[in-house]
Amino acid sequence: MSTPFPFTAVVGQDDLRLALLLNAVSPAVGGVLVRGEKGTAKSTAVRALSALMPEVDVVAGCRFSCAPGSPDPACPDGPHEVGPGVRRPARMVELPVGASEDRLVGALDIERALAEGVKAFEPGLLADAHRGILYVDEVNLLHDHLVDLLLDAAAMGASYVEREGVSVRHAARFLLVGTMNPEEGELRPQLLDRFGLTVEVAASREPDQRVEVVRRRLAYDDDPEGFAARWADEESAVRARIVAARELLPSVRLGDGALRQIAATCAAFEVDGMRADIVMARTATALAAWDGRTDVLAEDVRQAALLALPHRRRRNPFDAPGLDEDKLDETLEEFGGRNEDEGDDDPDPDGPGGGGQPPENGPQDGPQDGSQDGSRNGPQDGADGSEPGGDEAARPQAGESGQPGASGAGEQQAVRAGEPFRTKVLSVPGLGEGAAGRRSRARTEHGRTTGARRPRGALTKLHLAATVQAAAPHQRARGRSGRGLVVRRDDLRQATREGREGNLVLFVVDASGSMAARQRMSAVKGAVLSLLLDAYQRRDKVGLVTFRGSAAEVALPPTSSVDAAAVRLESLPTGGRTPLAAGLLKAHDVLRVERLRDPARRPLVVVVTDGRATGGPEPVALAGRAARLFAADEVASVVVDCESGPVRLGLAGQLAGELGGTPVTLDELRADSIAGLVRDVQGSNRRAA
């Protein structure tokens, strides 16, 4: 087993270390979600924590880590007699993003269960993590149904496995830690709420701090065991402090004054539900125990709010997590004063966060996983490596637009998006097999049962009726003599299910001079922002192509981060001619590349334009030929018609006909305006013909 990087050698990242240590002291806090850019010590710190966790006593031979003093009466390996056990280190179990449901919760041997009535159960990762740490790297990329199972087990302290009426239950209490890069997509708000604490981490921009990060990382890579030995005393001190805080925790008093501050803070920040109040109370209590106190102080409540509330205040996925500290201080002061049952001693001058500090022999902030810099790369760059919006030289100059009646010939300053609204459902016709989501119909592992087939590989969802039907004709030949059904592996049938998939929603946005009127462009951006919100809720990938002047660019390559798309949209400038064909061709190229990367994910193209095409020879004819490429590939498409005014040319409708898609105006896009938009590409083609 490789030697982990020492926890106390992590440079800086005080909030991250404190949040992890508080959960080690009191797992009831509910775990930690660590958000941050790549290369910021997220994974390093979590893996380092495992070496600090106190050892646990377990029943010898129990696969579910039952405590020998109080074994689980429902343990599948039980019943166990109360008595001495064996001591082992607490485990840290990693859940891969691509794990199956059976790997997470465990699997039943269905064949033996049906034929013999035996609950032959193979434990999963939840059983392995019991009384330890369950770490999910890139938790935002985990399938929704796995996240649901994971968080349900964390909330209930138990895991349930059920297959066709046969069920197994076992204890599953663990410290849940998830890490994520927000650039790659967000968690749903209701899942964010299930994590007790959330920490934002970022790489230091101070050269001296970065030097210390690199120095320690290189020293560790050259000699992991020697580097760890140099930090052994500090590690032992923190480990002993965790044990002492755990023993002190039941004696910590949470007075009425602190409870009033907690309740007032949650109310002042308009946090939904009561989970935040409970998490803050547990966190403040753990902070007091960590600092060796038996009374919760106002400083504990403040620190608990900074860790427990920011991610619970988001009203939509484009709100950045955060907390107004001035408002927090005002609330604590208004409902504060000293608690009636507090003593007169001053609080720890180091504050509740000081306990997470390592010895003062290195700078404080920086990444730990060997990254060379903390800069953001990836989706914010254009496909050609240019910055969003393109170079100045590539932008049209004043007077370049040849659009008659355009509100601005040159580049116009970016305008804010209008108020978002609930949109009608846009879906891809047919039946797909893409990643689980909430947009279009698809064959999925979860959903309503539509039939049965022979399993390809391991059986995951048994179709009981089909299995019995397959086994019934062979009972006499198999020598059946009793009441039990003689079932062979060839009889087993996998249930086929239909649910919903996520799609690739590619926005192709006209940013030319004809769209540059401030009120009009604000409405257009509001409509695209509304569609982005819808894409977030339906677990889609999104991409953004813009066209103006003389060319088109990929403002955002396909990504799961819809908030990154919203940022690009907000800063989108307008002006110049309307190279519609270039925009369509660029979008077609994006789809071609993405089809190679993820062939199962079906695309939906949303073209936002007034339908005009200018610039270059025969721009209208060229745009028509580009549009017909999408129709030939049977790509589902919608054209959002942005034309306004009393006289309309209907060019967007003609473009929709060429694409084989559906035209819709900005007003019709609202959920209360129409019954549906995209139904059948083939039907649209027939109507266009």
XYZ file of C-alpha atoms in Angstrom, residues 89-652:
564
model
C -7.394 0.844 10.744
C -10.480 2.704 9.559
C -10.959 2.168 5.835
C -11.179 4.778 3.125
C -13.240 3.389 0.243
C -13.290 5.166 -3.123
C -16.413 5.036 -5.283
C -15.540 5.232 -8.989
C -17.722 7.453 -11.178
C -18.518 4.514 -13.459
C -19.511 2.097 -10.686
C -22.674 0.029 -11.077
C -25.530 -0.084 -8.586
C -24.567 -3.633 -7.576
C -20.986 -2.532 -6.918
C -22.233 0.246 -4.646
C -24.916 -1.499 -2.580
C -23.995 -5.149 -3.134
C -25.621 -7.928 -5.109
C -27.937 -10.832 -4.404
C -27.508 -14.185 -6.115
C -30.973 -14.253 -7.693
C -30.619 -17.809 -8.982
C -29.987 -19.210 -5.482
C -32.632 -16.944 -3.970
C -35.312 -18.308 -6.329
C -34.249 -21.929 -6.345
C -33.068 -22.411 -2.746
C -34.508 -19.458 -0.848
C -30.970 -18.560 0.277
C -29.950 -14.925 0.720
C -26.503 -15.226 -0.844
C -25.270 -11.638 -0.645
C -22.036 -10.130 -1.936
C -21.329 -6.869 -0.036
C -20.743 -3.654 -1.948
C -18.755 -0.508 -1.307
C -21.260 0.778 1.261
C -20.528 -2.236 3.441
C -16.777 -1.776 3.005
C -17.048 1.882 4.078
C -19.037 1.192 7.270
C -17.319 2.959 10.197
C -14.814 4.514 7.801
C -14.657 7.041 4.957
C -16.481 6.832 1.637
C -14.805 9.105 -0.893
C -16.438 10.045 -4.207
C -14.162 11.940 -6.546
C -16.048 13.983 -9.176
C -19.326 13.350 -7.371
C -21.090 15.716 -9.785
C -20.420 13.229 -12.597
C -21.944 10.288 -10.713
C -25.258 9.001 -12.079
C -28.262 10.438 -10.299
C -29.645 7.116 -9.091
C -26.276 6.207 -7.527
C -26.128 9.576 -5.762
C -29.653 8.975 -4.448
C -28.701 5.552 -3.078
C -25.506 6.916 -1.592
C -27.108 9.833 0.207
C -30.069 7.771 1.412
C -27.657 5.325 3.022
C -25.695 8.193 4.567
C -28.896 9.702 6.014
C -30.348 6.439 7.370
C -27.127 4.759 8.422
C -28.172 1.586 6.602
C -28.238 0.132 3.111
C -31.129 -1.878 1.690
C -30.776 -4.244 -1.260
C -33.983 -5.579 -2.756
C -34.461 -7.875 -5.717
C -37.946 -9.155 -6.536
C -39.126 -9.409 -2.927
C -35.827 -10.686 -1.526
C -34.170 -8.034 0.645
C -31.009 -7.612 2.702
C -30.233 -4.821 5.146
C -26.930 -3.926 6.753
C -25.501 -0.973 8.669
C -23.727 1.695 6.594
C -22.481 4.602 8.686
C -19.545 6.428 7.186
C -17.931 9.801 6.695
C -19.059 10.899 3.221
C -16.660 13.118 1.295
C -17.238 14.270 -2.264
C -15.037 16.413 -4.472
C -15.994 18.197 -7.666
C -14.832 20.745 -10.201
C -17.778 23.123 -10.830
C -16.577 23.649 -14.404
C -17.688 20.090 -15.169
C -21.260 20.513 -13.932
C -23.223 21.053 -10.739
C -25.085 18.815 -8.341
C -28.834 19.231 -8.051
C -29.842 21.596 -5.204
C -31.586 18.846 -3.241
C -28.386 16.779 -3.368
C -26.227 19.722 -2.360
C -28.412 20.036 0.720
C -27.650 16.454 1.753
C -23.962 17.247 2.304
C -23.432 18.671 5.767
C -20.629 21.086 4.899
C -19.288 22.568 1.702
C -15.859 24.094 1.185
C -14.617 26.183 -1.736
C -10.913 25.729 -2.460
C -8.633 27.614 -4.820
C -4.933 27.611 -5.570
C -2.827 30.339 -4.008
C -1.606 33.140 -6.261
C 1.271 33.993 -3.901
C 4.650 32.878 -5.360
C 6.155 32.002 -1.956
C 3.228 29.784 -1.068
C 3.346 28.046 -4.428
C 7.086 27.479 -3.988
C 6.434 25.709 -0.690
C 3.748 23.554 -2.307
C 6.121 22.427 -5.047
C 8.977 21.891 -2.591
C 6.907 19.575 -0.382
C 5.402 17.701 -3.289
C 8.775 17.023 -4.884
C 10.177 15.880 -1.545
C 7.249 13.501 -1.115
C 7.551 12.098 -4.642
C 11.296 11.459 -4.173
C 10.882 9.605 -0.863
C 7.284 9.078 0.322
C 8.204 7.093 3.427
C 10.982 9.460 4.475
C 8.771 12.509 3.933
C 5.953 10.944 5.952
C 8.395 10.085 8.762
C 9.381 13.760 9.081
C 5.720 14.609 9.761
C 4.979 11.619 12.014
C 4.945 13.610 15.266
C 2.501 16.182 13.896
C 0.301 13.412 12.529
C 0.248 11.649 15.892
C -0.676 14.890 17.662
C -3.661 15.505 15.378
C -4.759 11.879 15.675
C -4.695 12.123 19.468
C -6.632 15.389 19.305
C -9.361 13.733 17.241
C -9.681 10.963 19.842
C -9.834 13.492 22.667
C -12.465 15.580 20.861
C -14.609 12.496 20.258
C -14.501 11.681 23.964
C -15.359 15.277 24.909
C -18.170 15.662 22.363
C -21.008 14.184 24.520
C -20.177 16.706 27.256
C -20.431 19.805 25.033
C -23.409 22.025 25.911
C -25.354 23.802 23.192
C -27.106 26.595 25.109
C -30.344 28.314 24.226
C -28.432 31.432 23.219
C -26.414 29.551 20.613
C -29.532 27.786 19.375
C -31.269 31.147 18.922
C -28.299 32.416 16.916
C -28.383 29.322 14.732
C -32.109 29.602 14.082
C -31.916 33.349 13.434
C -29.018 32.912 11.002
C -30.786 30.247 8.974
C -33.943 32.367 8.885
C -32.043 35.536 7.920
C -30.452 33.797 4.944
C -33.774 32.223 3.905
C -32.473 28.678 3.948
C -35.054 26.076 2.948
C -36.033 23.359 5.403
C -34.540 22.529 8.787
C -31.497 20.490 7.808
C -29.257 23.569 7.877
C -30.198 24.321 11.493
C -29.399 20.769 12.554
C -26.100 20.685 10.658
C -25.057 24.047 12.117
C -25.829 22.821 15.630
C -23.775 19.658 15.158
C -20.924 21.574 13.530
C -20.787 24.195 16.285
C -20.729 21.414 18.887
C -17.892 19.644 17.053
C -15.970 22.929 16.847
C -16.196 23.359 20.605
C -15.019 19.782 21.188
C -12.169 20.235 18.712
C -10.992 23.289 20.673
C -11.297 21.387 23.972
C -14.297 23.320 25.297
C -17.618 22.188 26.723
C -19.537 25.357 25.777
C -20.516 26.496 22.294
C -19.515 30.132 21.654
C -20.719 32.673 19.112
C -17.463 32.132 17.203
C -18.419 28.476 16.787
C -21.828 29.445 15.412
C -20.219 31.881 12.955
C -17.725 29.308 11.676
C -20.475 26.693 11.418
C -22.556 29.077 9.298
C -19.638 29.713 6.929
C -19.270 25.967 6.367
C -22.917 24.834 6.398
C -24.921 27.585 4.687
C -23.307 28.827 1.436
C -24.361 25.886 -0.729
C -27.894 25.928 0.722
C -28.572 29.521 -0.363
C -28.464 28.884 -4.112
C -31.781 29.628 -5.753
C -30.665 28.541 -9.228
C -27.559 26.804 -10.621
C -26.055 30.105 -11.803
C -25.845 31.550 -8.280
C -22.325 31.303 -6.921
C -22.187 29.715 -3.460
C -21.332 32.270 -0.819
C -22.413 34.087 2.310
C -22.579 37.804 3.108
C -20.317 37.920 6.153
C -21.403 41.433 7.136
C -25.015 40.273 7.267
C -23.926 37.194 9.216
C -22.133 39.312 11.808
C -25.128 41.639 12.144
C -27.457 38.684 12.724
C -25.186 37.110 15.316
C -24.838 40.435 17.123
C -28.581 41.098 17.081
C -29.440 37.682 18.513
C -26.207 37.253 20.419
C -24.883 38.628 23.578
C -23.397 35.986 25.762
C -25.273 32.788 26.346
C -26.872 32.616 29.766
C -25.033 29.413 30.554
C -21.636 30.478 29.214
C -18.731 31.331 31.457
C -16.826 34.636 31.506
C -13.606 33.330 30.025
C -12.564 34.739 26.680
C -12.817 32.375 23.738
C -9.770 30.734 22.283
C -7.784 33.610 20.673
C -6.963 31.390 17.743
C -10.697 31.035 16.932
C -12.515 27.827 16.097
C -10.661 27.479 12.834
C -7.240 27.504 14.433
C -7.384 23.856 15.365
C -7.118 22.793 11.750
C -3.741 24.526 11.312
C -0.607 22.438 10.811
C 2.605 23.418 12.623
C 3.879 26.809 11.511
C 6.712 25.579 9.328
C 5.410 26.333 5.890
C 3.294 28.781 3.926
C -0.450 28.477 4.091
C -2.323 28.215 0.819
C -1.754 26.127 -2.267
C -2.470 22.961 -4.253
C -1.024 19.627 -3.232
C -1.570 17.184 -6.050
C 1.397 18.136 -8.149
C -0.316 20.624 -10.421
C 2.034 23.218 -11.828
C -0.397 26.074 -11.671
C -3.874 26.923 -10.507
C -5.101 28.473 -13.727
C -8.418 27.414 -15.169
C -8.192 25.600 -18.443
C -10.554 23.673 -20.630
C -14.089 24.637 -21.380
C -13.627 28.401 -21.134
C -11.286 28.391 -24.101
C -12.635 28.285 -27.621
C -12.161 25.212 -29.748
C -9.295 26.966 -31.560
C -7.597 28.005 -28.314
C -8.802 31.598 -28.502
C -10.381 33.471 -25.650
C -14.177 33.774 -25.575
C -15.280 36.422 -27.984
C -12.261 36.005 -30.274
C -9.299 38.314 -30.898
C -9.785 42.003 -31.444
C -8.434 41.574 -34.943
C -11.163 39.074 -35.731
C -13.951 41.332 -34.545
C -15.813 43.442 -37.058
C -14.916 47.090 -37.059
C -17.412 49.915 -36.972
C -19.345 50.160 -40.177
C -18.589 46.584 -41.221
C -22.155 45.404 -41.002
C -23.968 45.326 -44.265
C -27.277 44.757 -42.545
C -29.773 47.416 -43.595
C -31.628 48.874 -40.667
C -29.352 47.209 -38.107
C -29.375 48.937 -34.785
C -25.577 49.021 -34.623
C -23.138 48.437 -37.463
C -20.059 47.864 -35.312
C -19.600 45.809 -32.178
C -22.074 46.588 -29.419
C -21.466 46.375 -25.706
C -22.766 43.181 -24.095
C -26.179 43.543 -22.446
C -27.580 41.671 -19.480
C -29.949 38.771 -20.015
C -33.641 39.289 -19.427
C -35.516 37.546 -16.657
C -35.515 33.748 -17.207
C -38.776 31.835 -17.443
C -39.976 28.234 -17.495
C -39.750 26.829 -21.005
C -41.650 24.123 -22.775
C -39.973 20.737 -22.975
C -37.786 20.271 -26.030
C -37.070 16.615 -26.704
C -35.399 14.398 -29.259
C -37.779 12.001 -31.014
C -37.372 8.243 -30.959
C -35.849 6.016 -28.289
C -32.235 6.573 -27.295
C -29.686 4.763 -25.156
C -27.713 7.700 -23.780
C -26.707 8.690 -20.277
C -29.483 8.863 -17.707
C -31.241 12.218 -17.570
C -34.664 13.827 -17.794
C -35.203 14.950 -21.361
C -35.867 12.332 -24.053
C -37.187 8.768 -24.003
C -34.485 6.118 -23.719
C -33.719 2.546 -22.713
C -32.298 2.841 -19.214
C -31.460 0.771 -16.147
C -34.175 2.574 -14.200
C -37.713 3.385 -15.252
C -40.875 1.544 -16.169
C -40.535 -2.066 -17.290
C -41.378 -2.573 -20.961
C -40.235 -6.152 -21.635
C -37.603 -8.803 -21.013
C -34.499 -10.194 -22.709
C -31.648 -12.569 -21.989
C -29.018 -10.803 -19.852
C -25.875 -9.556 -21.539
C -23.296 -10.082 -18.812
C -24.303 -9.860 -15.146
C -28.017 -9.817 -14.332
C -29.006 -6.489 -12.767
C -32.816 -6.269 -12.985
C -34.689 -9.569 -12.902
C -37.950 -9.903 -14.825
C -39.593 -12.465 -12.545
C -42.574 -13.408 -14.714
C -40.416 -13.937 -17.798
C -37.933 -16.002 -15.778
C -40.664 -18.270 -14.409
C -42.150 -18.582 -17.873
C -38.790 -19.626 -19.302
C -38.181 -22.208 -16.554
C -41.689 -23.712 -16.384
C -41.571 -26.002 -19.468
C -38.422 -27.775 -18.201
C -39.471 -28.727 -14.674
C -40.269 -32.397 -15.440
C -37.055 -32.857 -17.436
C -35.073 -31.352 -14.579
C -36.575 -33.831 -12.109
C -38.539 -31.398 -10.008
C -40.088 -33.220 -7.076
C -40.857 -30.586 -4.468
C -42.554 -27.212 -4.377
C -39.471 -25.231 -5.320
C -38.918 -24.118 -8.908
C -35.823 -25.577 -10.560
C -34.159 -22.528 -12.131
C -31.060 -22.594 -14.321
C -28.970 -19.630 -15.346
C -30.293 -19.855 -18.910
C -33.797 -19.196 -17.557
C -32.964 -15.798 -16.078
C -34.396 -12.818 -17.925
C -33.281 -9.217 -17.690
C -36.025 -6.599 -17.465
C -35.869 -3.953 -20.176
C -36.845 -0.529 -18.933
C -37.690 2.819 -20.409
C -36.810 6.084 -18.750
C -35.289 9.395 -19.750
C -31.874 10.331 -21.061
C -29.820 13.507 -21.068
C -28.962 15.005 -24.441
C -26.377 17.325 -25.910
C -28.141 20.661 -26.299
C -26.072 22.762 -28.696
C -27.013 26.435 -28.849
C -26.213 28.274 -32.081
C -26.688 31.972 -31.290
C -26.811 34.805 -33.803
C -24.744 37.704 -32.381
C -24.739 39.875 -35.516
C -25.726 43.491 -35.887
C -29.305 42.604 -36.758
C -29.661 41.206 -33.205
C -27.893 44.103 -31.515
C -30.840 46.196 -30.314
C -30.430 46.269 -26.533
C -33.988 45.350 -25.596
C -34.135 42.644 -28.208
C -30.790 41.067 -27.327
C -31.705 41.138 -23.645
C -34.839 39.133 -24.429
C -32.840 36.699 -26.577
C -30.280 36.129 -23.830
C -33.107 35.660 -21.339
C -34.600 32.955 -23.548
C -31.263 31.148 -23.920
C -30.672 31.440 -20.177
C -34.101 29.885 -19.591
C -33.191 26.990 -21.875
C -29.894 26.583 -20.015
C -31.787 26.321 -16.740
C -33.965 23.667 -18.321
C -30.851 21.819 -19.524
C -29.431 21.897 -15.997
C -32.591 20.400 -14.550
C -32.672 17.690 -17.201
C -28.992 16.710 -16.755
C -27.902 17.619 -20.294
C -24.559 18.540 -21.710
C -24.555 21.951 -23.352
C -22.441 23.756 -25.935
C -22.479 27.266 -27.348
C -21.634 28.375 -30.891
C -21.900 32.053 -31.817
C -21.619 33.748 -35.185
C -21.165 37.371 -36.210
C -18.957 39.511 -38.460
C -17.283 37.137 -40.863
C -16.958 33.904 -38.857
C -18.346 31.628 -36.180
C -16.656 30.367 -33.043
C -17.186 27.745 -30.368
C -17.743 29.949 -27.334
C -18.112 26.848 -25.151
C -17.300 23.275 -26.192
C -19.828 20.666 -25.008
C -19.713 20.424 -21.225
C -21.890 19.494 -18.267
C -21.311 22.926 -16.711
C -24.335 24.993 -17.691
C -23.180 27.844 -15.456
C -20.076 28.169 -17.637
C -22.401 28.584 -20.615
C -24.356 31.240 -18.720
C -21.167 33.194 -18.052
C -20.210 33.117 -21.748
C -23.701 34.161 -22.724
C -23.693 37.128 -20.335
C -20.505 38.561 -21.852
C -21.479 37.878 -25.477
C -20.915 40.990 -27.651
C -22.880 41.686 -30.827
C -22.346 43.473 -34.122
C -21.316 42.950 -37.727
C -22.738 40.881 -40.531
C -24.681 37.605 -40.178
C -22.588 34.596 -41.308
C -25.432 32.113 -40.736
C -23.809 29.410 -42.867
C -20.569 29.648 -40.884
C -22.509 29.219 -37.639
C -24.336 26.140 -38.904
C -21.176 24.566 -40.309
C -19.315 25.174 -37.061
C -22.171 23.540 -35.138
C -22.180 20.579 -37.522
C -18.457 20.136 -36.952
C -18.944 20.245 -33.151
C -21.583 17.512 -33.402
C -19.318 15.381 -35.591
C -16.497 15.485 -33.043
C -18.835 14.941 -30.098
C -20.438 11.947 -31.829
C -17.021 10.264 -31.826
C -16.519 10.990 -28.126
C -19.979 10.031 -26.931
C -21.914 8.210 -29.667
C -24.832 7.290 -27.394
C -25.718 10.878 -26.467
C -28.184 12.286 -28.993
C -28.014 15.983 -29.907
C -30.647 18.701 -29.942
C -29.656 21.845 -31.850
C -31.274 25.126 -30.808
C -30.663 27.898 -33.358
C -31.421 31.381 -32.010
C -31.669 33.836 -34.919
C -33.916 36.072 -36.983
C -33.030 33.946 -40.024
C -31.109 36.614 -41.955
C -27.890 35.691 -43.751
C -25.465 38.334 -45.048
C -21.834 38.586 -46.055
C -19.933 36.689 -48.722
C -21.240 35.335 -52.031
C -24.758 33.819 -52.004
C -25.103 33.784 -48.188
C -28.733 32.601 -48.248
C -28.057 29.659 -50.554
C -24.978 28.669 -48.579
C -26.952 28.754 -45.324
C -29.616 26.523 -46.890
C -27.030 23.941 -47.945
C -25.502 23.980 -44.443
C -28.938 23.505 -42.874
C -29.684 20.498 -45.043
C -26.662 18.710 -43.562
C -28.545 18.536 -40.251
C -31.687 17.265 -41.978
C -29.662 14.551 -43.737
C -28.263 13.391 -40.380
C -31.766 13.521 -38.812
C -30.545 15.844 -36.055
C -33.433 17.162 -33.954
C -33.502 20.943 -34.120
C -35.478 23.976 -33.022
C -35.221 27.483 -34.476
C -36.075 30.225 -31.993
C -37.376 33.041 -34.223
C -36.096 36.388 -32.896
C -37.593 38.522 -35.645
C -39.685 41.386 -34.274
C -41.699 44.303 -35.548
C -44.943 44.666 -37.520
C -43.386 43.435 -40.770
C -41.789 39.998 -40.611
C -40.031 38.133 -43.398
C -40.466 34.610 -41.972
C -36.821 33.727 -42.641
C -36.465 31.717 -39.416
